[in-house]
Amino acid sequence: MMFVIEIFGKPDSRGNAVMIERRTHTGSSVTEALRTAQANLRTPPPSAYSFSMKANGKEVGRWRRDDDHNKADVLDDDLESANASPPADGDEY
């Protein structure tokens, strides 16, 4: 499956963040794509703050950089919700 990862800068006081970059990513499932995205995003742009992964225009995962700002960490909640939430309306991701 094909996924789109959007990389955002730090949000302003109103919670708005500028998209810095958009990348494509592949994975056999949402869970696998989230796991491999973590490994592949070890060198995001220096100003990257948070990440959003979408499939077919629907967000399937969101996470932010860890405190040491060296790599992106996928939150356990994202992986658990990806495993527990089937695609809406019978659509496949």
Short mmCIF file of C-alpha atoms in Angstrom, two decimals:
data_model
loop_
_atom_site.label_atom_id
_atom_site.label_comp_id
_atom_site.label_asym_id
_atom_site.label_seq_id
_atom_site.Cartn_x
_atom_site.Cartn_y
_atom_site.Cartn_z
CA MET A 1 0.00 0.00 0.00
CA MET A 2 1.09 3.56 -0.64
CA PHE A 3 1.16 6.11 2.18
CA VAL A 4 1.90 9.83 2.27
CA ILE A 5 3.92 11.26 5.15
CA GLU A 6 3.59 14.98 5.79
CA ILE A 7 6.31 16.59 7.88
CA PHE A 8 5.34 19.71 9.85
CA GLY A 9 7.26 22.42 11.69
CA LYS A 10 6.53 23.43 15.28
CA PRO A 11 3.00 24.82 15.63
CA ASP A 12 2.43 28.47 16.53
CA SER A 13 0.38 29.64 19.51
CA ARG A 14 -2.85 28.88 17.61
CA GLY A 15 -1.77 25.31 16.83
CA ASN A 16 -1.07 25.95 13.13
CA ALA A 17 2.02 24.30 11.67
CA VAL A 18 3.58 24.75 8.24
CA MET A 19 4.09 21.60 6.16
CA ILE A 20 7.81 21.36 5.46
CA GLU A 21 7.89 18.29 3.25
CA ARG A 22 5.76 15.49 1.83
CA ARG A 23 7.18 12.01 1.26
CA THR A 24 5.72 8.76 0.00
CA HIS A 25 6.11 5.50 1.87
CA THR A 26 5.01 1.91 1.28
CA GLY A 27 3.98 -0.85 3.66
CA SER A 28 1.97 -4.04 3.66
CA SER A 29 -0.31 -2.71 6.43
CA VAL A 30 -0.85 0.46 8.44
CA THR A 31 1.03 -0.99 11.40
CA GLU A 32 3.99 -2.03 9.26
CA ALA A 33 4.07 1.33 7.49
CA LEU A 34 4.10 3.19 10.83
CA ARG A 35 6.92 0.99 12.10
CA THR A 36 9.06 1.35 8.99
CA ALA A 37 8.37 5.09 8.76
CA GLN A 38 9.94 5.45 12.19
CA ALA A 39 13.12 3.75 10.95
CA ASN A 40 13.18 5.69 7.68
CA LEU A 41 12.69 9.11 9.29
CA ARG A 42 15.89 9.12 11.30
CA THR A 43 17.08 12.14 9.29
CA PRO A 44 14.03 14.39 8.95
CA PRO A 45 14.50 18.09 8.19
CA PRO A 46 16.05 19.88 11.20
CA SER A 47 12.93 21.98 11.75
CA ALA A 48 10.58 18.96 11.70
CA TYR A 49 8.33 18.72 14.74
CA SER A 50 5.47 16.36 13.89
CA PHE A 51 4.46 13.85 11.23
CA SER A 52 1.18 12.68 9.74
CA MET A 53 0.71 9.51 7.68
CA LYS A 54 -2.23 9.20 5.31
CA ALA A 55 -3.61 6.47 3.09
CA ASN A 56 -6.21 7.29 0.45
CA GLY A 57 -6.55 10.77 1.93
CA LYS A 58 -7.38 9.50 5.45
CA GLU A 59 -4.99 10.02 8.35
CA VAL A 60 -3.87 6.66 9.75
CA GLY A 61 -1.14 7.83 12.11
CA ARG A 62 0.32 10.93 13.72
CA TRP A 63 3.39 11.32 15.88
CA ARG A 64 6.00 13.89 16.86
CA ARG A 65 9.74 13.95 17.42
CA ASP A 66 11.10 12.62 20.68
CA ASP A 67 12.75 14.89 23.22
CA ASP A 68 16.30 14.46 21.92
CA HIS A 69 15.17 15.55 18.41
CA ASN A 70 17.34 12.89 16.76
CA LYS A 71 14.60 10.67 15.42
CA ALA A 72 10.85 10.32 15.09
CA ASP A 73 9.10 8.03 17.55
CA VAL A 74 5.83 6.37 16.65
CA LEU A 75 3.59 6.45 19.69
CA ASP A 76 2.27 3.11 20.97
CA ASP A 77 -1.26 4.55 20.89
CA ASP A 78 -0.97 5.06 17.13
CA LEU A 79 0.08 1.45 16.61
CA GLU A 80 -2.68 0.14 18.88
CA SER A 81 -5.35 2.26 17.21
CA ALA A 82 -4.12 1.23 13.76
CA ASN A 83 -4.48 -2.43 14.76
CA ALA A 84 -7.89 -1.94 16.37
CA SER A 85 -9.55 0.35 13.81
CA PRO A 86 -10.70 -1.31 10.60
CA PRO A 87 -10.99 0.94 7.53
CA ALA A 88 -14.21 2.96 7.50
CA ASP A 89 -17.09 1.97 5.22
CA GLY A 90 -15.39 -1.29 4.28
CA ASP A 91 -12.68 0.57 2.32
CA GLU A 92 -9.16 -0.78 2.43
CA TYR A 93 -6.25 1.49 3.25
#
